[in-house]
Amino acid sequence: MVELIFELVGPYYRLSSAEVKAVIEGKGCRWKEKGSSKEVLVLETDCTVEYIAPRLGLTHRVLLHEYTGKQEDILKGNLKVELPEGSAKVETRRIAGAEGETQEIKEILGDELDNPIDLIDPDHQIVVLFTKKCHVGKLLYSSDKEGYRSREVKNRPFFSPISLEPRYARALVNLARVKEGETLHDPFCGTGGILMEALHLGLNASGGDIDKNMVNGCIRNLKEFGFECPVKLGDMGDTIPYELDNIVTDPPYGRAASTSGECTGNLYKRFFRVAKERLKKGGSLSLILPDKKFIDAAKGFRFLEGYSTKVHSSLERHYLLFEKI
Ligand SMILES: C[S@@+](CC[C@H](N)C(=O)[O-])C[C@H]1O[C@@H](n2cnc3c(N)ncnc32)[C@H](O)[C@@H]1O
């Protein structure tokens, strides 16, 4: 068992936290929460950090848990963190306007260390996160910012306003808890945001889209990042394979999305019917819809979890997870 601190990407902390738990559960491991704040998840798990951390989209850093509590206790000198040999640095971050005696705590923890301080290129880092509580841990993993930045919508050779940003596409894939060797299909693949993240995770993925431009653009985007997978042109009813394990998708909604003339309510109903027919029993359906009212259209599915995000004043994205019954 290991106790870890996850510094979550905001502002949709419930979604970020759910992603961590989904990755652990997808591996068949267990977790137990231990004094989390809204913005920082603290949990004990039998899963390794090497497995969890590189898979996450909505986590900045993962720390080995040392302390959660009041900063006054640290200010009184009640916390001593032991580090292996090598240079060290203490870093602090106040999250969402939280109050914190950052400089004082840096000095107190730094003075307690037996290691030489190196602010530029330390071998070890102690990170202090201030929320309503104070969380202290040893840095184990920092998110691949450069990788995510390079795959951002504006940095892809083919892009459109409908595209999903990579960290969010990654979270949607992770919510599905895809097991090793299983298949995943995105029938509304657009520019390929979801497929790119699925392939990055080494999953067995395929896609489809009704728009020829999207199919060609998606293949181009995948190629740009060194990926390849089957992407078919056609209505979702013709591209979703039978005996499928997982569907992860982001169907059309909002003003800029194209449905080839079909009203979205009708398209969603038709989609749920096809998905029910093609998914294996127990298969997962992880998708984004613009309104929770459409959950009722998912006949033949059990609704498991849902998280809301705001795109702009008139569009919300609801990340929803269903299981085929
Ligand atoms: C919201 S976009 C998907 C965006 C995608 N996640 C991305 O990152 O680019 C929805 C896509 O569904 C496609 N679409 C609309 N109606 C469809 C249908 N009946 N069957 C398959 N694709 C459809 C549109 O062409 C559009 O590319």
XYZ file of C-alpha atoms and ligand atoms in Angstrom, residues 156 162-164 186-194 208-211 214 234-236 250-253 258-259 262 267 270, ligand 1:
57
model
C -2.704 19.973 -34.605
C -15.623 21.142 -32.026
C -12.393 19.468 -30.898
C -11.791 18.265 -27.350
C -15.145 6.444 -31.095
C -18.000 6.660 -33.660
C -18.053 10.514 -33.688
C -14.274 10.882 -33.843
C -14.093 14.374 -35.462
C -10.474 15.558 -35.500
C -9.343 12.526 -33.453
C -8.798 14.012 -29.970
C -10.089 10.904 -28.162
C -15.641 6.697 -37.463
C -17.251 9.954 -38.606
C -19.967 10.914 -41.074
C -17.924 13.818 -42.479
C -13.134 14.954 -40.461
C -19.987 6.704 -42.268
C -22.944 7.132 -39.968
C -22.249 5.761 -36.469
C -18.091 13.044 -27.925
C -21.198 13.307 -30.160
C -22.291 16.576 -31.798
C -23.885 19.293 -29.626
C -22.626 19.171 -37.469
C -25.258 16.449 -37.392
C -30.584 15.250 -37.744
C -29.351 11.256 -32.916
C -30.573 6.333 -32.192
C -18.268 17.047 -31.213
S -17.628 16.418 -32.691
C -16.363 15.349 -32.149
C -15.130 16.069 -31.747
C -13.968 15.199 -31.421
N -14.059 14.657 -30.087
C -12.630 15.949 -31.594
O -11.815 15.966 -30.652
O -12.418 16.511 -32.644
C -18.850 15.385 -33.327
C -18.568 14.723 -34.638
O -19.660 13.867 -34.944
C -19.797 13.790 -36.366
N -21.154 13.274 -36.678
C -22.326 13.949 -36.686
N -23.349 13.112 -36.961
C -22.802 11.864 -37.104
C -23.338 10.571 -37.359
N -24.652 10.377 -37.546
N -22.499 9.514 -37.406
C -21.149 9.699 -37.252
N -20.576 10.911 -37.016
C -21.400 11.977 -36.927
C -19.494 15.204 -36.826
O -19.055 15.180 -38.176
C -18.410 15.638 -35.833
O -17.125 15.446 -36.388
